[in-house]
PDB file of C-alpha atoms in Angstrom:
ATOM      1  CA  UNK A   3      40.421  15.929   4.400  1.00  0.00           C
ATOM      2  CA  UNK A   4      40.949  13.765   1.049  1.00  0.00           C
ATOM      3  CA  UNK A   5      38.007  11.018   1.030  1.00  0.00           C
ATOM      4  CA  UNK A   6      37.406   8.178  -1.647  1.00  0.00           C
ATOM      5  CA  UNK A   7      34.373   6.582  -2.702  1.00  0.00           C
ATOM      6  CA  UNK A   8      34.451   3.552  -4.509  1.00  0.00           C
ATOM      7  CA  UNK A   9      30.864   2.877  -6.611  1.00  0.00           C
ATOM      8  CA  UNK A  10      29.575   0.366  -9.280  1.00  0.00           C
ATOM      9  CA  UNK A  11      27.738  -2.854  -9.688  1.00  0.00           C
ATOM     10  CA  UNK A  12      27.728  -5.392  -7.107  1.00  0.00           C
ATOM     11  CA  UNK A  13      27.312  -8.528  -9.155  1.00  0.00           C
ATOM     12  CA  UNK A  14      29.131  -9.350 -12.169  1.00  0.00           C
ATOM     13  CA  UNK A  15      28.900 -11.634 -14.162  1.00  0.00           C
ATOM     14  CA  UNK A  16      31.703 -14.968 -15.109  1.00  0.00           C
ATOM     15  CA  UNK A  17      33.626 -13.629 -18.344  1.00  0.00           C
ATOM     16  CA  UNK A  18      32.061 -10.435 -18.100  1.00  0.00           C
ATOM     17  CA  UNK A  19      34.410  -6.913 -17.294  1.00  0.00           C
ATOM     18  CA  UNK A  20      33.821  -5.366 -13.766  1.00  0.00           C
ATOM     19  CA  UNK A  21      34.040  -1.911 -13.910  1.00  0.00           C
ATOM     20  CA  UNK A  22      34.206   0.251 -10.863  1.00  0.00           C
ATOM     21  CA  UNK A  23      34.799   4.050 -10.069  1.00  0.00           C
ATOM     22  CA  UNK A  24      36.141   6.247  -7.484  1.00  0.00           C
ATOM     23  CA  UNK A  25      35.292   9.816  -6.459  1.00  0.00           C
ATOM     24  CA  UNK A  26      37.587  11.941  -5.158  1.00  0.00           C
ATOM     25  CA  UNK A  27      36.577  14.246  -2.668  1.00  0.00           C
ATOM     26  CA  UNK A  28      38.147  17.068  -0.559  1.00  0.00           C
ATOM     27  CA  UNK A  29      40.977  17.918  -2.719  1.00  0.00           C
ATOM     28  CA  UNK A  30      41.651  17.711  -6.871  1.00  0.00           C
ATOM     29  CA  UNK A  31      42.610  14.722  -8.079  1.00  0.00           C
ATOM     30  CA  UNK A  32      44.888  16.138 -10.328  1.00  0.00           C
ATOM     31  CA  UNK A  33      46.721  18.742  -7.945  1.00  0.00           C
ATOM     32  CA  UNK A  34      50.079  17.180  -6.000  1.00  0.00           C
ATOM     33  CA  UNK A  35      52.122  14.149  -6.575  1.00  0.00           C
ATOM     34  CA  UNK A  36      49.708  11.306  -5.846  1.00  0.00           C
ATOM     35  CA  UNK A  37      49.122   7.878  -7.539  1.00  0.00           C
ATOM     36  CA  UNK A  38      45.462   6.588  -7.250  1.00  0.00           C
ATOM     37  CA  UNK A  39      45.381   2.970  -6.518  1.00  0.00           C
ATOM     38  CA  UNK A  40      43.530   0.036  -6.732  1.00  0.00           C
ATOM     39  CA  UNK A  41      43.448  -2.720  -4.279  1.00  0.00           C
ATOM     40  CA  UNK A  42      41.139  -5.904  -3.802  1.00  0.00           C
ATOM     41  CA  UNK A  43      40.451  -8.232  -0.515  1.00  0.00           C
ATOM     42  CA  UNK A  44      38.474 -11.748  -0.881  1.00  0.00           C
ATOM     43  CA  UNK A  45      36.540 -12.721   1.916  1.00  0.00           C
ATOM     44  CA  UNK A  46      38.915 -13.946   4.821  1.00  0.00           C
ATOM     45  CA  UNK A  47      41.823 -13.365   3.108  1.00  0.00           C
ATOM     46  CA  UNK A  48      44.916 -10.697   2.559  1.00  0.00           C
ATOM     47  CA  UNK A  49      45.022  -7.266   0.649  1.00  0.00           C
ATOM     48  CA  UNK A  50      46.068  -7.908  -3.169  1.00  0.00           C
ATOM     49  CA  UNK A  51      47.363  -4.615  -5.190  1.00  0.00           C
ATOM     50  CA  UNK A  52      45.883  -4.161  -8.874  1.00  0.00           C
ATOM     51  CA  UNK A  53      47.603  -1.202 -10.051  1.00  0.00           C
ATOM     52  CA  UNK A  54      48.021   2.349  -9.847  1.00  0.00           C
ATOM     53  CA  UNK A  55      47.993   5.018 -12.042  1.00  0.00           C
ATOM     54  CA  UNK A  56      50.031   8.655 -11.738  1.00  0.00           C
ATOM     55  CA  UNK A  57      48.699  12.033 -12.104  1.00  0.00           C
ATOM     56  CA  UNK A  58      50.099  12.010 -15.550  1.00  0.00           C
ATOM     57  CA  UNK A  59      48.086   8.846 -17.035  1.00  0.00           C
ATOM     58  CA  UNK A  60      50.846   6.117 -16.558  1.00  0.00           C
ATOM     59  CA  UNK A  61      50.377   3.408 -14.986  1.00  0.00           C
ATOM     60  CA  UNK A  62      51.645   0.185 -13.215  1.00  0.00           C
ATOM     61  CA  UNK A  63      50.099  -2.740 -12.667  1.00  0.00           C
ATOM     62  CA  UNK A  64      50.218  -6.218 -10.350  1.00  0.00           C
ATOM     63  CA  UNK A  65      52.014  -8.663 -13.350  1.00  0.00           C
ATOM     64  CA  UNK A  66      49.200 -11.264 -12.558  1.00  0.00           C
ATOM     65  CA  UNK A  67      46.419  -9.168 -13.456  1.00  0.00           C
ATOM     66  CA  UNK A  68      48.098  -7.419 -16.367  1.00  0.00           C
ATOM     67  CA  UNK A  69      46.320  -8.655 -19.170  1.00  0.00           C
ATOM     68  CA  UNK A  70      43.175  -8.273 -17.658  1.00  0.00           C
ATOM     69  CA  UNK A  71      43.324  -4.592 -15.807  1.00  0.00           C
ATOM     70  CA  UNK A  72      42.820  -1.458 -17.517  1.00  0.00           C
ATOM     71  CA  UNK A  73      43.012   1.435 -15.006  1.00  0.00           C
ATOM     72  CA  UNK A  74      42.120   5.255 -16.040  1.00  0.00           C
ATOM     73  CA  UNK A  75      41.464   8.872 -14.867  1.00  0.00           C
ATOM     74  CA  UNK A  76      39.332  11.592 -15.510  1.00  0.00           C
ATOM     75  CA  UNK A  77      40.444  14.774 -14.160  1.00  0.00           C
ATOM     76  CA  UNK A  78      37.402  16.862 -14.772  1.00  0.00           C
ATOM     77  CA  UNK A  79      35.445  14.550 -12.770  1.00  0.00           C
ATOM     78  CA  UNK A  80      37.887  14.140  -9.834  1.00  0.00           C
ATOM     79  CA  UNK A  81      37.598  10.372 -10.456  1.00  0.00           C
ATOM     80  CA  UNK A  82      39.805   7.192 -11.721  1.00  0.00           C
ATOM     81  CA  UNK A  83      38.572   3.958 -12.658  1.00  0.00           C
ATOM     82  CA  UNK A  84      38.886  -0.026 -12.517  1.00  0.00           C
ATOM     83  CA  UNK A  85      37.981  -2.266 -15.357  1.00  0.00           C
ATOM     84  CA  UNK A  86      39.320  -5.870 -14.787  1.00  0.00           C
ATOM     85  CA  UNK A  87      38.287  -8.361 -17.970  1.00  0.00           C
ATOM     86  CA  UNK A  88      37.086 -11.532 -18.280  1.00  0.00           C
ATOM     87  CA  UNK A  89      36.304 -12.438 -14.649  1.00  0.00           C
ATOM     88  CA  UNK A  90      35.513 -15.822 -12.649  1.00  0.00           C
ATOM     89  CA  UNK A  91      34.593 -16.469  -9.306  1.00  0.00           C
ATOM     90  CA  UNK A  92      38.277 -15.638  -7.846  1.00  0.00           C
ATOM     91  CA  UNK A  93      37.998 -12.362  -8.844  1.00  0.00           C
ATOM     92  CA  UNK A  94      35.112 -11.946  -5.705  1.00  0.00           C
ATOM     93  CA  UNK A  95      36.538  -9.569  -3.533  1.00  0.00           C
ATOM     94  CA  UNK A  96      35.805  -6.168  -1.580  1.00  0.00           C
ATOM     95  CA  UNK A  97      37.546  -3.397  -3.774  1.00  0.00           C
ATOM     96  CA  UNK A  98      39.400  -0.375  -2.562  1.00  0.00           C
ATOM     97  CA  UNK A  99      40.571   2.626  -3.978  1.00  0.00           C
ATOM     98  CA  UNK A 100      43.519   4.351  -2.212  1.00  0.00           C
ATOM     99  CA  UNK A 101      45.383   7.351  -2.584  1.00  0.00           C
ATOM    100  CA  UNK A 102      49.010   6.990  -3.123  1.00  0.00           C
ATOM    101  CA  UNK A 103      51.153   4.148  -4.587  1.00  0.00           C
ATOM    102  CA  UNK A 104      53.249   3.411  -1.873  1.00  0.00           C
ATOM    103  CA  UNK A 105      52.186   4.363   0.811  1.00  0.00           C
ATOM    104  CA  UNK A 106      48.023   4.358   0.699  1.00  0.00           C
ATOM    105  CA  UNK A 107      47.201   7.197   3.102  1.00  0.00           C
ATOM    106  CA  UNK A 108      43.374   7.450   2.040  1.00  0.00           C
ATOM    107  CA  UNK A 109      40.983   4.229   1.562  1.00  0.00           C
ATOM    108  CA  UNK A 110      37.536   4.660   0.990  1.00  0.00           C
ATOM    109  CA  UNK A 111      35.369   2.031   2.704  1.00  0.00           C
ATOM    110  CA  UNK A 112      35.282  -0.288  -0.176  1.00  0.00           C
ATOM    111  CA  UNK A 113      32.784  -2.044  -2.472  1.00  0.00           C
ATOM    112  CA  UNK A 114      31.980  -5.832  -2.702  1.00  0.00           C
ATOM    113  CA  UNK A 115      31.544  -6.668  -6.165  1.00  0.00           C
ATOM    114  CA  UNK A 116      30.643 -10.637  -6.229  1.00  0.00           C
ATOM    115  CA  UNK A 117      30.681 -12.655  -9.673  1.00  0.00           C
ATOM    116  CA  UNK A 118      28.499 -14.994  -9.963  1.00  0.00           C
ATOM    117  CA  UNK A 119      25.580 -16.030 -12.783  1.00  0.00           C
TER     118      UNK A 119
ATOM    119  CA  UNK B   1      57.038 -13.207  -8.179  1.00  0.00           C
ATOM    120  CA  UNK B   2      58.112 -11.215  -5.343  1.00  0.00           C
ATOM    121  CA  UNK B   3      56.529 -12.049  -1.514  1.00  0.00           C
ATOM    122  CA  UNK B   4      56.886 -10.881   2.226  1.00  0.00           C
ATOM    123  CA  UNK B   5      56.334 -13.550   4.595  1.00  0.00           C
ATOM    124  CA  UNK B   6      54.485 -12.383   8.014  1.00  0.00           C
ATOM    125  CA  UNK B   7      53.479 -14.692  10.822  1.00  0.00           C
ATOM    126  CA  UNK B   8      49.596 -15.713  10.577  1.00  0.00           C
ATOM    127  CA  UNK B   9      49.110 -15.096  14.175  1.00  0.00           C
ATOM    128  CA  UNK B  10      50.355 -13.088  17.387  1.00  0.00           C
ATOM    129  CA  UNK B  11      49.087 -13.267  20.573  1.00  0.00           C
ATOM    130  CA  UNK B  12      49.853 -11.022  23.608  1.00  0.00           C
ATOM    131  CA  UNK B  13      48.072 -10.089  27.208  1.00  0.00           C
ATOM    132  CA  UNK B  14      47.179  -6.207  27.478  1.00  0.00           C
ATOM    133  CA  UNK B  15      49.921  -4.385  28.420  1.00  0.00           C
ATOM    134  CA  UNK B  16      52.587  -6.748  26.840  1.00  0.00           C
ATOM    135  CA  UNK B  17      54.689  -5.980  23.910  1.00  0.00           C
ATOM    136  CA  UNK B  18      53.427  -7.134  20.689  1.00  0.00           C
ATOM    137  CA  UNK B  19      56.164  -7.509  17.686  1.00  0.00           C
ATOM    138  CA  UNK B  20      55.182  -8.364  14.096  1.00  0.00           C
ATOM    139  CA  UNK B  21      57.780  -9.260  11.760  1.00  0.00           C
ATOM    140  CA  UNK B  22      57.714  -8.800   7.943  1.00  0.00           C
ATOM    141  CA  UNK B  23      60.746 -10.674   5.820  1.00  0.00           C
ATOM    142  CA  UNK B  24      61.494  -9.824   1.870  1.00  0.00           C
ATOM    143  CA  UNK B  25      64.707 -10.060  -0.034  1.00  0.00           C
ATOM    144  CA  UNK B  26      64.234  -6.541  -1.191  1.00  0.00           C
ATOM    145  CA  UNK B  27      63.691  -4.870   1.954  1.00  0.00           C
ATOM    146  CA  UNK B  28      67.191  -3.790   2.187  1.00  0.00           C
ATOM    147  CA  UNK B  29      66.728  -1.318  -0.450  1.00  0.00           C
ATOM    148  CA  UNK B  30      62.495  -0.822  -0.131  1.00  0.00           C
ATOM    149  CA  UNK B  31      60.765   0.818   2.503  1.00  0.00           C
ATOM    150  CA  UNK B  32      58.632  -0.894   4.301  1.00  0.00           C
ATOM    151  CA  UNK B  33      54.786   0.629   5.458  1.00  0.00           C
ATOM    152  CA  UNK B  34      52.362  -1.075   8.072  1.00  0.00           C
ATOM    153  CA  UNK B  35      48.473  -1.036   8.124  1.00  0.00           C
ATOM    154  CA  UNK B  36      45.974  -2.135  10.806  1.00  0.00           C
ATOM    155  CA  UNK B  37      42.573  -3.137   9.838  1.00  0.00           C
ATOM    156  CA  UNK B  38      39.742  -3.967  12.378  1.00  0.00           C
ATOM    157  CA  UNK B  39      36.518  -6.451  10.812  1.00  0.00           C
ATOM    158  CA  UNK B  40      34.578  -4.223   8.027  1.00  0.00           C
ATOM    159  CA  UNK B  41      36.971  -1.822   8.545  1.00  0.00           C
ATOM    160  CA  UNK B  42      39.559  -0.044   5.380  1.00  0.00           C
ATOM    161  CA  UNK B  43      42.996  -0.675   6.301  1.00  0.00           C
ATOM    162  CA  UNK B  44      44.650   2.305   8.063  1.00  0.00           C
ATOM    163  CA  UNK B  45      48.524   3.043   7.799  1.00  0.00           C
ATOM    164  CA  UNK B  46      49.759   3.519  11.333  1.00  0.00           C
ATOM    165  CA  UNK B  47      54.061   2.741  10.265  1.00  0.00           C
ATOM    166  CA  UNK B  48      55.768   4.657   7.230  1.00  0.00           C
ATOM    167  CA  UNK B  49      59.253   4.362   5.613  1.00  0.00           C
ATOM    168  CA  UNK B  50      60.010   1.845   8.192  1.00  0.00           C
ATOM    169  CA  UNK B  51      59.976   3.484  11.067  1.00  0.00           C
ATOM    170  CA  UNK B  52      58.088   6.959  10.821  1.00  0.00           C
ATOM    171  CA  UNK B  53      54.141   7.289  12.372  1.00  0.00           C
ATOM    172  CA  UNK B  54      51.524   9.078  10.532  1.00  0.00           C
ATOM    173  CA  UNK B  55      49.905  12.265  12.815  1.00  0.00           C
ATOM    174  CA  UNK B  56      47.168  10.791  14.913  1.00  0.00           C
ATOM    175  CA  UNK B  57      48.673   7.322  15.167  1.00  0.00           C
ATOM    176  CA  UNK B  58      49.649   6.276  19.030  1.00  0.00           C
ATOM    177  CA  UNK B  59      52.864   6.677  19.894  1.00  0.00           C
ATOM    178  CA  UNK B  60      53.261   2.581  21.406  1.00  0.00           C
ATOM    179  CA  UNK B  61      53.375   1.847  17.469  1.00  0.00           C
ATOM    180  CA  UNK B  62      56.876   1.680  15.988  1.00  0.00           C
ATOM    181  CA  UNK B  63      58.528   0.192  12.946  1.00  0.00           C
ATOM    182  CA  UNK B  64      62.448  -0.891  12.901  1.00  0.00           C
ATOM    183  CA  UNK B  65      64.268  -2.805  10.326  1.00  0.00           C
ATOM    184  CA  UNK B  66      67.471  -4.987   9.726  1.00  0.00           C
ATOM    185  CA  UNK B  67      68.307  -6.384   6.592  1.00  0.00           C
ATOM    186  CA  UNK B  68      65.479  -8.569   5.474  1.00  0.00           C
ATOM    187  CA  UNK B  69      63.039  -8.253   7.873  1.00  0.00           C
ATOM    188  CA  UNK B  70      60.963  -5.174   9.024  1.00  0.00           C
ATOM    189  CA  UNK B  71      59.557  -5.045  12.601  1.00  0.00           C
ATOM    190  CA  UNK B  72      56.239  -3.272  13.946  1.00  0.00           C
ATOM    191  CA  UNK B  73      56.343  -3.047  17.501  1.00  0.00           C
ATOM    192  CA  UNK B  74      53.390  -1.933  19.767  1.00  0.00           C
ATOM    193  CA  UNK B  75      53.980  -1.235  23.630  1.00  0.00           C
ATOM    194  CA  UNK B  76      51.828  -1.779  26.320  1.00  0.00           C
ATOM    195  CA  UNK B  77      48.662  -3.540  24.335  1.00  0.00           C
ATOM    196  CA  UNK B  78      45.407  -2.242  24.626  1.00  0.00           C
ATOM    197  CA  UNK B  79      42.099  -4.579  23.701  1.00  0.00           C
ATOM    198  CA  UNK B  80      41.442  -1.708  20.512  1.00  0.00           C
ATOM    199  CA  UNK B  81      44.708  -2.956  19.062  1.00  0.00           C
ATOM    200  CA  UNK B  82      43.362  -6.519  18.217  1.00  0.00           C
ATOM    201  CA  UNK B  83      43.267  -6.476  14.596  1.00  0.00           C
ATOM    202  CA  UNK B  84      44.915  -7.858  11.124  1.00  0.00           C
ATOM    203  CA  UNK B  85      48.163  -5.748  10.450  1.00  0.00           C
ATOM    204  CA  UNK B  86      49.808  -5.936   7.232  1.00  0.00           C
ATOM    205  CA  UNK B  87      53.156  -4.887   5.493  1.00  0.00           C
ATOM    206  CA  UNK B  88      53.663  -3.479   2.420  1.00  0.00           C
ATOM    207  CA  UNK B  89      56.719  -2.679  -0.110  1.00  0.00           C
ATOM    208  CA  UNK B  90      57.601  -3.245  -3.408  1.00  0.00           C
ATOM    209  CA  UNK B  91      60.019  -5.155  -5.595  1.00  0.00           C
ATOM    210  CA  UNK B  92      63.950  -4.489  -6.185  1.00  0.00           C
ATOM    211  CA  UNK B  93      62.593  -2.330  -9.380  1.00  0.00           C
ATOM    212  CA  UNK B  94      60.002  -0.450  -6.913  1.00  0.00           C
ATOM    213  CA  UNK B  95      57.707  -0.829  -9.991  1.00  0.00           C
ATOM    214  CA  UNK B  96      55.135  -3.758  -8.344  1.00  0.00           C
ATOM    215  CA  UNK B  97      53.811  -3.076  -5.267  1.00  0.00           C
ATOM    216  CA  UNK B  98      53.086  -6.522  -2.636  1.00  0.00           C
ATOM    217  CA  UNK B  99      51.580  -6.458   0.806  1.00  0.00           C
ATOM    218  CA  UNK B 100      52.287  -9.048   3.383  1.00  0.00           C
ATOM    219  CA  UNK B 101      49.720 -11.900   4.110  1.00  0.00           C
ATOM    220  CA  UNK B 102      48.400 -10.319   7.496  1.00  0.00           C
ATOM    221  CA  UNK B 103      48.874 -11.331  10.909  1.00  0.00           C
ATOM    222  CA  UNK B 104      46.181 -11.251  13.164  1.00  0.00           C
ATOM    223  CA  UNK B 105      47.087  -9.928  16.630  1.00  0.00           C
ATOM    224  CA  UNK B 106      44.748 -11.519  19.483  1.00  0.00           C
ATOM    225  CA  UNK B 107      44.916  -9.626  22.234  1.00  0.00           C
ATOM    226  CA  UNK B 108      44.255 -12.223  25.223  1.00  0.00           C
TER     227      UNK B 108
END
């Protein structure tokens, strides 16, 4: 049974980068067809996709965040990463990581990462 | 950009029949996936390619489509089903990936 773990700071913050990681458990990250996705939820509201990045390294991501979302793996860890730039307030959210990029068939139980000063 | 429109609420009495409908111009050619999620809760998928059910989800969930609009049905509501529900496809390129805005399903 595949299982995600998302970890990293929960405060950030304004114009700093949040950074955020997620272990990969119960299979190799690396092994099957899989994307390894990002997705964010502010308080109250609907699930937003970042972006989502293949086995392979490449990577797609939601054309509103573009500029400001860098998303990367590291297959010796069984782990992938977040880093969004220059964040304010909006960017407050609980953060999942998923497996898949369309479909998400695994979530792990998400992270709130808050920016505030 | 690209959106799917979902009602922001649904209400039915236990036992009813409970239908959520997701609309996108692109639907035609994406498939459309379905996730519940209860309060504190990671979404779950319970709907895939339209119409097919993950292993493990009940079988009173379905998913249908025609043309724009994607349907997920649930027969004979139980109380556990109350919950947001969201769809999810992409764009005509399949490149950028958009969920629904949720409906919440009240279970009366």
């Amino acid at each position: 049974q595949v299982q995600l773990q998302e970890s990293g700071p929960g405060l950030v913050k304004p114009s700093q980068t949040l950074s955020l990681t997620c272990t990969v458990s119960g299979g190799s990250i690396s092994s099957g067809s899989y994307y390894w996705s990002w997705i964010r939820q502010p308080a109250g509201k609907g699930l937003e996709w970042i972006g989502r990045i293949y086995t392979s390294g490449s990577t797609n991501y939601n054309p509103s965040l573009k500029s400001r979302v860098t998303i990367s793996v590291d297959t010796s860890k069984n782990q992938f990463s977040l880093k969004l730039s220059s964040v304010t307030a909006a960017d407050t959210a609980v953060y999942y990581c998923a497996r898949g990029g369309s479909p998400f068939d695994y979530w792990g139980q998400g992270t709130l990462v808050t920016v505030s000063s | 950009s690209y959106e799917l429109t979902q009602p922001p609420s649904v209400s039915v009495s236990p036992g009813q029949t409970a239908r959520i409908t997701c609309s996108g111009d692109a639907l035609p050619k994406q498939y459309a996936y379905w996730y519940q999620q209860k309060p504190g809760q990671a979404p779950v998928l319970v709907i895939y390619k339209d119409s097919e059910r993950p292993s493990g989800i009940p079988e009173r969930f379905s998913g249908s489509s025609s043309g724009t609009t994607v349907t997920l049905t649930i027969s004979g509501v139980q109380a556990e089903d109350e919950a947001d529900y969201y769809c999810q496809s992409a764009d005509s390129s399949g490149t950028n990936v958009v969920f629904g805005g949720g409906t919440k399903l009240t279970v009366l």
